[in-house]
JSON list of N, CA and C in Angstrom, two decimals:
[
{"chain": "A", "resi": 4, "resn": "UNK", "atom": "N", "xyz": [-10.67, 10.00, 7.51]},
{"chain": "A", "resi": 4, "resn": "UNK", "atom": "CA", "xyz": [-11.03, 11.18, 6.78]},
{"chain": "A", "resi": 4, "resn": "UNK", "atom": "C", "xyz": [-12.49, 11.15, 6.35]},
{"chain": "A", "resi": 5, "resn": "UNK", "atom": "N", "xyz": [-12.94, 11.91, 5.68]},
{"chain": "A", "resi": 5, "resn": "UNK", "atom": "CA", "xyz": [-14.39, 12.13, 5.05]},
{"chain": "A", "resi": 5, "resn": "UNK", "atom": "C", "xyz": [-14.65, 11.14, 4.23]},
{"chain": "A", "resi": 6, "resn": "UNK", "atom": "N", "xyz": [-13.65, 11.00, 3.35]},
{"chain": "A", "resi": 6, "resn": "UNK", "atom": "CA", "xyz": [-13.66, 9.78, 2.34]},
{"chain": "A", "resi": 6, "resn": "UNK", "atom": "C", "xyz": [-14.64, 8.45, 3.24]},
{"chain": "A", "resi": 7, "resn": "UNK", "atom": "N", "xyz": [-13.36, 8.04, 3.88]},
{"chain": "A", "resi": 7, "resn": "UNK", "atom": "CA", "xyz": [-13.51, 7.04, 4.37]},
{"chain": "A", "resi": 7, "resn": "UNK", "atom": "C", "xyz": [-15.01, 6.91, 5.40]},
{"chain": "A", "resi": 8, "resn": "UNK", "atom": "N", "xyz": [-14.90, 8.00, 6.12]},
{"chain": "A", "resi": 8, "resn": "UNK", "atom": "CA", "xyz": [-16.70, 7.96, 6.97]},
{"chain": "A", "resi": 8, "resn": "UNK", "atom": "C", "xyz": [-17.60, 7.63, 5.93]},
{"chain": "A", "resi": 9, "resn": "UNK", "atom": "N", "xyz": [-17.61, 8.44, 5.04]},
{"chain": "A", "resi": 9, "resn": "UNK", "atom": "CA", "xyz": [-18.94, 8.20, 3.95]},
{"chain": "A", "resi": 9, "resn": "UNK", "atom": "C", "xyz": [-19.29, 7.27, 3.46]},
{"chain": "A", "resi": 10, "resn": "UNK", "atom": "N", "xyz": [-17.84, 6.23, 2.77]},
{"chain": "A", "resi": 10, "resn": "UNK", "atom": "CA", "xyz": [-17.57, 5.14, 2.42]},
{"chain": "A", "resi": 10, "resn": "UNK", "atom": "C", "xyz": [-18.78, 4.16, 3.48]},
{"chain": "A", "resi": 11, "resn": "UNK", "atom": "N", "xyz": [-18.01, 4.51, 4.63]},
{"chain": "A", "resi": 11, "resn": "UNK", "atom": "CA", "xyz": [-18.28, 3.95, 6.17]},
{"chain": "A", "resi": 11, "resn": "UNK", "atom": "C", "xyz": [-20.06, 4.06, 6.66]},
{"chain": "A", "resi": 12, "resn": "UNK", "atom": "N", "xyz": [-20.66, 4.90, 5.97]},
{"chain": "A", "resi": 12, "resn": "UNK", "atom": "CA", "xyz": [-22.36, 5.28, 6.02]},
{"chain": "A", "resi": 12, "resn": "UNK", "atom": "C", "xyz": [-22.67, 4.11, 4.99]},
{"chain": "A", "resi": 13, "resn": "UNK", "atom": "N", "xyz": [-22.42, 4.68, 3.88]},
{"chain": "A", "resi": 13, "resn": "UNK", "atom": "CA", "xyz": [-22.73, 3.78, 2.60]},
{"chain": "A", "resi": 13, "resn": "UNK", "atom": "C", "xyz": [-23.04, 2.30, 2.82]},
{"chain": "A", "resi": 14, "resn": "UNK", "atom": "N", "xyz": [-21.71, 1.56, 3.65]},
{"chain": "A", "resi": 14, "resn": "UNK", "atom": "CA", "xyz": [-22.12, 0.24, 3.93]},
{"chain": "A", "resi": 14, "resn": "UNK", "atom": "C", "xyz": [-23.01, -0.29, 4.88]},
{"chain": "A", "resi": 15, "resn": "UNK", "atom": "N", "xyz": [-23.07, 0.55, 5.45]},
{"chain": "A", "resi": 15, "resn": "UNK", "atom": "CA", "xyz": [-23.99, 0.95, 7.07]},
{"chain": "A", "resi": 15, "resn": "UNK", "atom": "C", "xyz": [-25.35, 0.60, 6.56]},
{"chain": "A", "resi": 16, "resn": "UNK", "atom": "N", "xyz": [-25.55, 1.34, 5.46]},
{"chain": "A", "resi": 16, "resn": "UNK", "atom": "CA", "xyz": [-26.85, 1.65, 4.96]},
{"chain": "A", "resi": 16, "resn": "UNK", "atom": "C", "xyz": [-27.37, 0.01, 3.74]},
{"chain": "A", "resi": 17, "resn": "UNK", "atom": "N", "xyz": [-26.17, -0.38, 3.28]},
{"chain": "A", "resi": 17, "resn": "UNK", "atom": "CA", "xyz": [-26.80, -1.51, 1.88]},
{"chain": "A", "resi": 17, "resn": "UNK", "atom": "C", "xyz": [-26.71, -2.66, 2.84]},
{"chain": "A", "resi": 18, "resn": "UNK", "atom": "N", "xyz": [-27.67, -3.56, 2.14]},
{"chain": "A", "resi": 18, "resn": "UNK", "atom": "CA", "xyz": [-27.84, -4.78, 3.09]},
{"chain": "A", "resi": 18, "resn": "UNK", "atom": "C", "xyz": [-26.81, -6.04, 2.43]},
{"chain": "A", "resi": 19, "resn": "UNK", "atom": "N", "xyz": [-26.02, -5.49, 0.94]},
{"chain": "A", "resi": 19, "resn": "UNK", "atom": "CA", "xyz": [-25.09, -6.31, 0.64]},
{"chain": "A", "resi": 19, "resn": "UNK", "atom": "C", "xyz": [-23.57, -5.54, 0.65]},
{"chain": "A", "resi": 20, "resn": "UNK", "atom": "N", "xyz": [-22.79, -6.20, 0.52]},
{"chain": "A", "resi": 20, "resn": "UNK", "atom": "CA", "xyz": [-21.82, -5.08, 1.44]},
{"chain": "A", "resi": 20, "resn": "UNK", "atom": "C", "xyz": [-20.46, -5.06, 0.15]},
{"chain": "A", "resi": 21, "resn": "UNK", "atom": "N", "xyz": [-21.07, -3.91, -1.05]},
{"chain": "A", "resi": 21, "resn": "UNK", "atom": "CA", "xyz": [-20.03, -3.94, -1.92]},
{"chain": "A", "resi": 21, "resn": "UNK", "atom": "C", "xyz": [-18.61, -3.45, -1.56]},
{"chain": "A", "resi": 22, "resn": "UNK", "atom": "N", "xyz": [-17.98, -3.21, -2.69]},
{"chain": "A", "resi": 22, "resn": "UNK", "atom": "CA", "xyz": [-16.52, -2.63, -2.75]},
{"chain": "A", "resi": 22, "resn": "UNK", "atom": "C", "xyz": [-16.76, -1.15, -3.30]},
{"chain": "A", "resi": 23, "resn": "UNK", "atom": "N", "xyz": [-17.13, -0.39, -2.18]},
{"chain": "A", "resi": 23, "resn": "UNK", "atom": "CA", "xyz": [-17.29, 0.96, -2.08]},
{"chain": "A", "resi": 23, "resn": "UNK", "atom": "C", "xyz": [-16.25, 2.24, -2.48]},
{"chain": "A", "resi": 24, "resn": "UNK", "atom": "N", "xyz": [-16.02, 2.85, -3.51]},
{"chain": "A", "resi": 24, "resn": "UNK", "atom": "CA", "xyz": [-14.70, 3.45, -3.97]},
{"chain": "A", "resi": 24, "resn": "UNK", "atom": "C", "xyz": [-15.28, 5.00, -4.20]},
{"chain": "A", "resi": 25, "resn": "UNK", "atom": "N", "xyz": [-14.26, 6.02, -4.40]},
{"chain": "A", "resi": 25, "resn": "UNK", "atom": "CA", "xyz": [-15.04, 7.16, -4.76]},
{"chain": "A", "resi": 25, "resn": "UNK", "atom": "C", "xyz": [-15.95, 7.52, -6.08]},
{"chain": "A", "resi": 26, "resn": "UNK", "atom": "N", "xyz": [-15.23, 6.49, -7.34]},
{"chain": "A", "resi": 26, "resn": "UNK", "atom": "CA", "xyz": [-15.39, 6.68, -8.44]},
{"chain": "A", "resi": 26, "resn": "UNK", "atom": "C", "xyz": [-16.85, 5.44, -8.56]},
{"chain": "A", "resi": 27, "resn": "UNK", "atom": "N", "xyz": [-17.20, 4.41, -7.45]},
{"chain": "A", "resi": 27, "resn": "UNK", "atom": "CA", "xyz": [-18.70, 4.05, -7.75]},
{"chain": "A", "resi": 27, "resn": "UNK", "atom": "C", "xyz": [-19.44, 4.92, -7.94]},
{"chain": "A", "resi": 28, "resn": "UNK", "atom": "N", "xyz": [-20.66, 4.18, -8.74]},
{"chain": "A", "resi": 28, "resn": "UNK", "atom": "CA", "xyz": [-21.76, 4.51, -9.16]},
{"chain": "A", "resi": 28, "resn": "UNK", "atom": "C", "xyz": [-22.88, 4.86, -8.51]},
{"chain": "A", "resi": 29, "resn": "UNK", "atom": "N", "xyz": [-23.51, 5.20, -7.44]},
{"chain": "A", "resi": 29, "resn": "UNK", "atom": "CA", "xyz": [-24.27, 4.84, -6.62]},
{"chain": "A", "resi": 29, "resn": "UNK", "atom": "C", "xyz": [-25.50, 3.69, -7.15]},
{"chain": "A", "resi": 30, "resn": "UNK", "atom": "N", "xyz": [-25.97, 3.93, -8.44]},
{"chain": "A", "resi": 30, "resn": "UNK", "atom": "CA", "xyz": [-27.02, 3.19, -9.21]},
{"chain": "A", "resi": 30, "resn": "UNK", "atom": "C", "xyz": [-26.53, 1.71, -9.66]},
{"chain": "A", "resi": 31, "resn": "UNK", "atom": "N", "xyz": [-25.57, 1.94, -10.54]},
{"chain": "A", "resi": 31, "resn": "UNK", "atom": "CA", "xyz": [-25.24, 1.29, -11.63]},
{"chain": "A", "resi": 31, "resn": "UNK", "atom": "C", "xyz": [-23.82, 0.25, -10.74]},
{"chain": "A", "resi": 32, "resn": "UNK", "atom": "N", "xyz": [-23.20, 0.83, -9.74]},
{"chain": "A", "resi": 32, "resn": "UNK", "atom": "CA", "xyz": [-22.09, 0.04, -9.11]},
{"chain": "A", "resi": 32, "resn": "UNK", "atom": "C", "xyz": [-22.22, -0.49, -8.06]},
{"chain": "A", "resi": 33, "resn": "UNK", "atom": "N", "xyz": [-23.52, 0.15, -7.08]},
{"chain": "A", "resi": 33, "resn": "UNK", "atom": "CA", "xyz": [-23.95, -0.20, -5.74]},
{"chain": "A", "resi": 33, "resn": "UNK", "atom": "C", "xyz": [-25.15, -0.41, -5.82]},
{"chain": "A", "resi": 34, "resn": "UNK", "atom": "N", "xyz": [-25.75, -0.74, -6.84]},
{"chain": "A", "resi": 34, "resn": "UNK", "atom": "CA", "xyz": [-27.41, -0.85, -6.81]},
{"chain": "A", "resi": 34, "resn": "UNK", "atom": "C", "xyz": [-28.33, -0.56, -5.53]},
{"chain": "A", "resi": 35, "resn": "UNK", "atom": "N", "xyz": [-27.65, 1.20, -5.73]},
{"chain": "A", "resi": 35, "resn": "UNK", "atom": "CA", "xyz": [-28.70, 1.93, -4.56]},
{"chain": "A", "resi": 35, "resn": "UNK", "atom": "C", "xyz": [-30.03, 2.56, -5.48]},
{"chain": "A", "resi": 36, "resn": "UNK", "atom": "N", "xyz": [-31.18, 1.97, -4.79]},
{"chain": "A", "resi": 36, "resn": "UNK", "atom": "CA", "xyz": [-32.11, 2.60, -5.01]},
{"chain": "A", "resi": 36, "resn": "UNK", "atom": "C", "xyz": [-32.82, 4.10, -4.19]},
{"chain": "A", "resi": 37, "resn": "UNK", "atom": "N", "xyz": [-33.77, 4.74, -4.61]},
{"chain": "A", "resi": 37, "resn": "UNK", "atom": "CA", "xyz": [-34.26, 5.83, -3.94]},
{"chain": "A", "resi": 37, "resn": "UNK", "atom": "C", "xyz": [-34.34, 6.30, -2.58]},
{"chain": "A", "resi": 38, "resn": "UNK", "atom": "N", "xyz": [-35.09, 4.85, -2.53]},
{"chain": "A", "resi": 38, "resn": "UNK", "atom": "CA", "xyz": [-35.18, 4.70, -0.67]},
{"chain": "A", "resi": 38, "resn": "UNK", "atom": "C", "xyz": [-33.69, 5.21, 0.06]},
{"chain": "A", "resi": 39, "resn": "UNK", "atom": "N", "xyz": [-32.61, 3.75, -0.32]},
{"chain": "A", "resi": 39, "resn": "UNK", "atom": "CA", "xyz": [-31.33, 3.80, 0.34]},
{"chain": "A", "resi": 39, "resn": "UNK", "atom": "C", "xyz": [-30.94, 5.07, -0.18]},
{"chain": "A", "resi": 40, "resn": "UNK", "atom": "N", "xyz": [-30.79, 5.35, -1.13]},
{"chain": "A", "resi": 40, "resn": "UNK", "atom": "CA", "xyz": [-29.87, 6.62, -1.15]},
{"chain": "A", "resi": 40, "resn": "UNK", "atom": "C", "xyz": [-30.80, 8.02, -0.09]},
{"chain": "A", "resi": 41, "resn": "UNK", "atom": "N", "xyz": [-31.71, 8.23, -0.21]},
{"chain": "A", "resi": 41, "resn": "UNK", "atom": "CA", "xyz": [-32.29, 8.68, 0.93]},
{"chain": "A", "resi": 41, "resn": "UNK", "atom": "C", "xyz": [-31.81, 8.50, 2.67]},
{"chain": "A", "resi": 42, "resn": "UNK", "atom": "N", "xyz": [-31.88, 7.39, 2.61]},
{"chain": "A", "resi": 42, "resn": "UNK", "atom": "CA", "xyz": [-30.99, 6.64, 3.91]},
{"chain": "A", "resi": 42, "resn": "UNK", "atom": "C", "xyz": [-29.79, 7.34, 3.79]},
{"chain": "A", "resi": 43, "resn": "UNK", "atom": "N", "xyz": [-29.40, 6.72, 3.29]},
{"chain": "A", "resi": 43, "resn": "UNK", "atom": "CA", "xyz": [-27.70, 7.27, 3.09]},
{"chain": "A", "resi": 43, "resn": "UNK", "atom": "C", "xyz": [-27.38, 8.86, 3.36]},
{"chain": "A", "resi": 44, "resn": "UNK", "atom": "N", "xyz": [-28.04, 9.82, 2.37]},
{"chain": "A", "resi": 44, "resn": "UNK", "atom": "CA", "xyz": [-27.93, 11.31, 2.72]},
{"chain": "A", "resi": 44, "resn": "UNK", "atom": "C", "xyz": [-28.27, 11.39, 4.34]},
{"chain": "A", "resi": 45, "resn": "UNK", "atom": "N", "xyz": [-29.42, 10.94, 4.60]},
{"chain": "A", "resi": 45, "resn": "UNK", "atom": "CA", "xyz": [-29.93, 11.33, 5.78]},
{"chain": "A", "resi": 45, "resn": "UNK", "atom": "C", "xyz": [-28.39, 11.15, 7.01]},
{"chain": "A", "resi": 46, "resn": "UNK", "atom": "N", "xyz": [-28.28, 10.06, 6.92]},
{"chain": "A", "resi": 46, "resn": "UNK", "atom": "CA", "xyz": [-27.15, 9.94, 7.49]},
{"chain": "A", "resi": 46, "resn": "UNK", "atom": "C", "xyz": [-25.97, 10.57, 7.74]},
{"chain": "A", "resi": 47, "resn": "UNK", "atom": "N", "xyz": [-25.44, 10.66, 6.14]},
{"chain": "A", "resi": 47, "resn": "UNK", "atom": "CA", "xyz": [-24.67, 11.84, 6.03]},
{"chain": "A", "resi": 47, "resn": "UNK", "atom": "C", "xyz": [-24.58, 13.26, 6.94]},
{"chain": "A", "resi": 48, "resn": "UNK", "atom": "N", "xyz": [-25.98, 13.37, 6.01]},
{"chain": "A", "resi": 48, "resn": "UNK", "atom": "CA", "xyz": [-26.66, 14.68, 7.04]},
{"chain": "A", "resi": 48, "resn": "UNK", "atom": "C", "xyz": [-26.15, 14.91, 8.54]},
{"chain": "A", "resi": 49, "resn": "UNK", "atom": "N", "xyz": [-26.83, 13.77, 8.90]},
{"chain": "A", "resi": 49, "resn": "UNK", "atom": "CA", "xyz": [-26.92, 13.57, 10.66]},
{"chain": "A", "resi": 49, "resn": "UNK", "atom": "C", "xyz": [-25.29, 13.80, 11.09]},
{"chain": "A", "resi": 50, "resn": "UNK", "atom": "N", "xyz": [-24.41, 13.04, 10.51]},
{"chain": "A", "resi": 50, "resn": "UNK", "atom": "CA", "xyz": [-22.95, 12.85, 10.64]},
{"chain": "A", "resi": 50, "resn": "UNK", "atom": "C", "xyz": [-22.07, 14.01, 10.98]},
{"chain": "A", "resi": 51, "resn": "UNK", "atom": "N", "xyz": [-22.30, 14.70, 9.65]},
{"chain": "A", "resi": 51, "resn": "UNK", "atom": "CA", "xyz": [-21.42, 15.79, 9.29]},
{"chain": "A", "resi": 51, "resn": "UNK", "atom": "C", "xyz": [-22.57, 17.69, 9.12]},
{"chain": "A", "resi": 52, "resn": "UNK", "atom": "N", "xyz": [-23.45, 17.26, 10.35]},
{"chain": "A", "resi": 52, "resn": "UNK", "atom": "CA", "xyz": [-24.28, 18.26, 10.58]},
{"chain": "A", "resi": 52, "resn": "UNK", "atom": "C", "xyz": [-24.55, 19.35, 9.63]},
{"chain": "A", "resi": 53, "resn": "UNK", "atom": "N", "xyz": [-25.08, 18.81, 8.42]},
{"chain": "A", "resi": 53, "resn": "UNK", "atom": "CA", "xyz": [-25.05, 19.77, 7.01]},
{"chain": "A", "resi": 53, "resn": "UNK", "atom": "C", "xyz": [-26.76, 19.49, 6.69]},
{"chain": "A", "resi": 54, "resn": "UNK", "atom": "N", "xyz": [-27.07, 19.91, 5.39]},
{"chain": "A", "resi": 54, "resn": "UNK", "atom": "CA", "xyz": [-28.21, 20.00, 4.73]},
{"chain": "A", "resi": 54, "resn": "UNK", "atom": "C", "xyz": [-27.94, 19.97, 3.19]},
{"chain": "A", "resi": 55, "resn": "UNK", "atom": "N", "xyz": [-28.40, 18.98, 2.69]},
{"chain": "A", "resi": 55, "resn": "UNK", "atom": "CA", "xyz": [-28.15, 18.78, 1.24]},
{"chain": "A", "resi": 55, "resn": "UNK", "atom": "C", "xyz": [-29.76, 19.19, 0.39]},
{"chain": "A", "resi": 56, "resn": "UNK", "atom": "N", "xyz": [-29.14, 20.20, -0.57]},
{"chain": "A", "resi": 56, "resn": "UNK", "atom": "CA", "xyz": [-30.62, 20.52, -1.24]},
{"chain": "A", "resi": 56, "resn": "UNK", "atom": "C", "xyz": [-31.19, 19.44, -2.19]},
{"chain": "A", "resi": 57, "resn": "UNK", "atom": "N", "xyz": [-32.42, 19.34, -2.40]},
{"chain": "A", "resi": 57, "resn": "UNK", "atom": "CA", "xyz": [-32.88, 18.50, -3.18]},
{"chain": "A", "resi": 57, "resn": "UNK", "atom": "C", "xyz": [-32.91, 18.80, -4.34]},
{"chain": "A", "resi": 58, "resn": "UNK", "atom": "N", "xyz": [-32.25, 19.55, -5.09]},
{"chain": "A", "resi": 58, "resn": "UNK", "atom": "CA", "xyz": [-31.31, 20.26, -6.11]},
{"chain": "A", "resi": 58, "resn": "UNK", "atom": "C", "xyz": [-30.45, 19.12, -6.54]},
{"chain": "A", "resi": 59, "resn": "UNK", "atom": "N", "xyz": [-29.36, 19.18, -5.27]},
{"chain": "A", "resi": 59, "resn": "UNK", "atom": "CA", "xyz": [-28.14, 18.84, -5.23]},
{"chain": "A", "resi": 59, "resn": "UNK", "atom": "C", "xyz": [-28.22, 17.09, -4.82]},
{"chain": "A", "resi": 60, "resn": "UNK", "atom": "N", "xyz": [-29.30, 16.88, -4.46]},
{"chain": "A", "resi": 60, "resn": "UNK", "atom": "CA", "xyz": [-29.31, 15.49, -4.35]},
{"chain": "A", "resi": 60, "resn": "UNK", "atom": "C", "xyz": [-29.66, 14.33, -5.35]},
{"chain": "A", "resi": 61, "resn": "UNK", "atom": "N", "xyz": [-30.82, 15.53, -6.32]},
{"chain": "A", "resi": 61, "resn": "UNK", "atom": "CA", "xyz": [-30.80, 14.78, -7.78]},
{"chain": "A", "resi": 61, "resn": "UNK", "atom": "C", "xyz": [-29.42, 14.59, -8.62]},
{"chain": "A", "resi": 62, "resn": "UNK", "atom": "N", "xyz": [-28.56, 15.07, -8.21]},
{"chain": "A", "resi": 62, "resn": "UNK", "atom": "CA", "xyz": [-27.69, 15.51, -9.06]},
{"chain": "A", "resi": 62, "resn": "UNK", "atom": "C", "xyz": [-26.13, 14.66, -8.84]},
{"chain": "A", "resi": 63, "resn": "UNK", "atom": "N", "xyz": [-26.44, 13.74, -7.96]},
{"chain": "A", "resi": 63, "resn": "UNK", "atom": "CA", "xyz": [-25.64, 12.89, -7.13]},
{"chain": "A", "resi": 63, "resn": "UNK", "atom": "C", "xyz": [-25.34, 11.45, -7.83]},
{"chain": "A", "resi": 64, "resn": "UNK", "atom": "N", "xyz": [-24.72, 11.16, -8.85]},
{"chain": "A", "resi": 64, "resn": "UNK", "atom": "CA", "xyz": [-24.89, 10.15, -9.38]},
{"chain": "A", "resi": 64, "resn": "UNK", "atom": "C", "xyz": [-23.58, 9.05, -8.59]},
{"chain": "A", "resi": 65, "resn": "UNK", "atom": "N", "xyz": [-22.49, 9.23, -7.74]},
{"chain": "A", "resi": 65, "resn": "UNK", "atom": "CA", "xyz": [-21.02, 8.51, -7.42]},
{"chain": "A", "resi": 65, "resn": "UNK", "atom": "C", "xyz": [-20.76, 9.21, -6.15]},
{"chain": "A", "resi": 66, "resn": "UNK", "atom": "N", "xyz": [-19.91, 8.23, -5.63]},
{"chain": "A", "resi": 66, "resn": "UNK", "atom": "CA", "xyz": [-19.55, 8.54, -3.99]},
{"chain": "A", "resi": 66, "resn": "UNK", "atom": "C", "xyz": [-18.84, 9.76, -3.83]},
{"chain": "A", "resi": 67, "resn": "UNK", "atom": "N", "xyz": [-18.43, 10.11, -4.87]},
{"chain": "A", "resi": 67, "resn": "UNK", "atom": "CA", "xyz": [-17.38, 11.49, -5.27]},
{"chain": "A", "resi": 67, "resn": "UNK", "atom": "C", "xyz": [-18.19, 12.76, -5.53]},
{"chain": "A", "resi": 68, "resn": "UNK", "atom": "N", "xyz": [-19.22, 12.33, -5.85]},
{"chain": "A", "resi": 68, "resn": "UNK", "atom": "CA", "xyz": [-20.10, 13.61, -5.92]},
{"chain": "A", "resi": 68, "resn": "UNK", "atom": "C", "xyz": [-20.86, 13.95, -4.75]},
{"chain": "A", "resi": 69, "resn": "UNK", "atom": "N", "xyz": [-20.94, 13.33, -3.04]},
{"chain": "A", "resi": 69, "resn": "UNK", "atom": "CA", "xyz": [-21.26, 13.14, -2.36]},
{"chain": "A", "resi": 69, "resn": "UNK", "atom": "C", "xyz": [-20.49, 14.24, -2.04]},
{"chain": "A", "resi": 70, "resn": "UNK", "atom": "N", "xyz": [-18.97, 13.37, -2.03]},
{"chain": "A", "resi": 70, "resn": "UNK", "atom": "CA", "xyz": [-17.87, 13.93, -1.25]},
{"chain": "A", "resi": 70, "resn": "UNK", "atom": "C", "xyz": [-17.67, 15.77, -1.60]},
{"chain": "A", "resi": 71, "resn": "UNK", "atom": "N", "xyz": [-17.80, 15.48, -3.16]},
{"chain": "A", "resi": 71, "resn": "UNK", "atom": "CA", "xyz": [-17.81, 17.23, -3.37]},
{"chain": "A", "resi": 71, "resn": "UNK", "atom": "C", "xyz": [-18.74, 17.62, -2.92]},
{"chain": "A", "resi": 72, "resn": "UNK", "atom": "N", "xyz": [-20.09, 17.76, -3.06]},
{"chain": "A", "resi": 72, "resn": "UNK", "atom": "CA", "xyz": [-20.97, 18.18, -1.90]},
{"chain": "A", "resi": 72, "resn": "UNK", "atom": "C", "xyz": [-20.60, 18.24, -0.80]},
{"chain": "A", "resi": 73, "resn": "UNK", "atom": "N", "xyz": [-19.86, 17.55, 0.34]},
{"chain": "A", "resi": 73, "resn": "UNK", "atom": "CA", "xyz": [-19.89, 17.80, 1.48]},
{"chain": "A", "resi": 73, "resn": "UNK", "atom": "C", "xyz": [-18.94, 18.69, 1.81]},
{"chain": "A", "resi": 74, "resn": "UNK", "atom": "N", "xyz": [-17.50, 18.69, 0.89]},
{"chain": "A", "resi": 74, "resn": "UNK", "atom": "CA", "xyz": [-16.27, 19.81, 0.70]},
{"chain": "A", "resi": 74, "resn": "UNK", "atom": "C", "xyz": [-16.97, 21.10, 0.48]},
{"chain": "A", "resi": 75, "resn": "UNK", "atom": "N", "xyz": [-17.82, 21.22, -0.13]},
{"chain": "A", "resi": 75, "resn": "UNK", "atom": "CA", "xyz": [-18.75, 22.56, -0.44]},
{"chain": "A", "resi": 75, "resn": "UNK", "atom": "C", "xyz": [-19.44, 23.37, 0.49]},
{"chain": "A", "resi": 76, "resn": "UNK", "atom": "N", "xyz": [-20.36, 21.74, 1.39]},
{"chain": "A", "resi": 76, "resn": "UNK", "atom": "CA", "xyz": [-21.35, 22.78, 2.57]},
{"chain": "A", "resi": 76, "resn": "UNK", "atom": "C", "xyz": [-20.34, 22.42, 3.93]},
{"chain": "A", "resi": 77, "resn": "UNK", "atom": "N", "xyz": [-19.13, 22.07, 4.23]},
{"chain": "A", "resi": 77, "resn": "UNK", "atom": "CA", "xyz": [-18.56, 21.86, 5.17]},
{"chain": "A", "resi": 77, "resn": "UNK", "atom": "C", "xyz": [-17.31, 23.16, 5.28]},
{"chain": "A", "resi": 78, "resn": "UNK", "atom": "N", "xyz": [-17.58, 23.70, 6.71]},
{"chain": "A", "resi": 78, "resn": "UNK", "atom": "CA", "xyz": [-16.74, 25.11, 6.80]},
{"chain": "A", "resi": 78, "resn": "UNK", "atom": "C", "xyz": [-15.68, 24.46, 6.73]},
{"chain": "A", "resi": 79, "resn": "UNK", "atom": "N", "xyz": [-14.44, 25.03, 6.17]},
{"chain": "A", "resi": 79, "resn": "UNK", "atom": "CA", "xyz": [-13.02, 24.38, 5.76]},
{"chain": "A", "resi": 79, "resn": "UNK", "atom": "C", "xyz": [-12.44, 23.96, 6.90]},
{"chain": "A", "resi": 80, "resn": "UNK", "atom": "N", "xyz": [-12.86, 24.84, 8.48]},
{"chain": "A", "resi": 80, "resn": "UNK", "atom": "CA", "xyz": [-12.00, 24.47, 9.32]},
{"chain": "A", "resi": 80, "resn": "UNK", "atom": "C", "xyz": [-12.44, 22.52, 9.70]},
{"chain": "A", "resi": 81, "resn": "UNK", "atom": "N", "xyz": [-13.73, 22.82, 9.40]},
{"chain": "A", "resi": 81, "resn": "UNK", "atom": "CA", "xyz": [-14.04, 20.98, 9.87]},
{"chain": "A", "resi": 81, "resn": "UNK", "atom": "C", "xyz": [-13.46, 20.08, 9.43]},
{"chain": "A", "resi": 82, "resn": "UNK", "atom": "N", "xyz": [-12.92, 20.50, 7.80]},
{"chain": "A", "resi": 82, "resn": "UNK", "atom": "CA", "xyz": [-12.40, 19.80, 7.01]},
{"chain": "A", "resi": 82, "resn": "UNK", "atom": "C", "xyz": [-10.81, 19.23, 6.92]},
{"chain": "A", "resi": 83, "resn": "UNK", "atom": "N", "xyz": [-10.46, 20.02, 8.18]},
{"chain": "A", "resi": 83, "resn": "UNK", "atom": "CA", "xyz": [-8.68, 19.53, 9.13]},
{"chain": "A", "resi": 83, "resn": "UNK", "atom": "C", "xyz": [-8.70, 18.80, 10.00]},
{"chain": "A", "resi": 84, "resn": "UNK", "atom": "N", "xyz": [-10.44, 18.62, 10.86]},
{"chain": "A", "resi": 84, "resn": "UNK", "atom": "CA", "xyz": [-10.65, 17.25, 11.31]},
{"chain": "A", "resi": 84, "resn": "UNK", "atom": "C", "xyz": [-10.47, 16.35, 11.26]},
{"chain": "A", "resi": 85, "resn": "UNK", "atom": "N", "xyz": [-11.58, 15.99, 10.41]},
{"chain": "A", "resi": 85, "resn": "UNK", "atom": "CA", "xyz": [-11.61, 14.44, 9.80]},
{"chain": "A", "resi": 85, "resn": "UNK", "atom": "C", "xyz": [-10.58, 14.46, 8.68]}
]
């Protein structure tokens, strides 16, 4: 599912390989900094062929707020896909 891909970027992206959940922190639980979390969206991005505003990217503090972002800019039918 989506969950799990994102999860699946996330570790892709840190060079230490936490215990990735929806309710982490990105900062404070995964000690992602600017750069990586940059990485990380980009990825996202690339993945699930979307565009995240830089609005919406300040505003990103947990893997769950990712995920609602992507439930948001993802047409529902994609979302019976994955």
């Amino acid at each position: 599912g989506i969950e799990s891909r994102v999860i699946q970027i996330i570790k892709e992206n840190l060079e230490n390989s936490p215990e990735v959940k929806a309710e982490s922190k990105l900062q404070d639980d995964l000690g992602i900094d600017s750069l990586e979390a940059m990485m990380i969206i980009n990825a996202i991005e690339d993945e699930f062929e979307i565009s995240i505003e830089d609005d919406d990217f300040r505003e990103l503090k947990t893997v769950q707020d990712i995920l609602d972002i992507l439930k948001k800019e993802l047409p529902t039918n994609i979302l019976i896909i994955f």
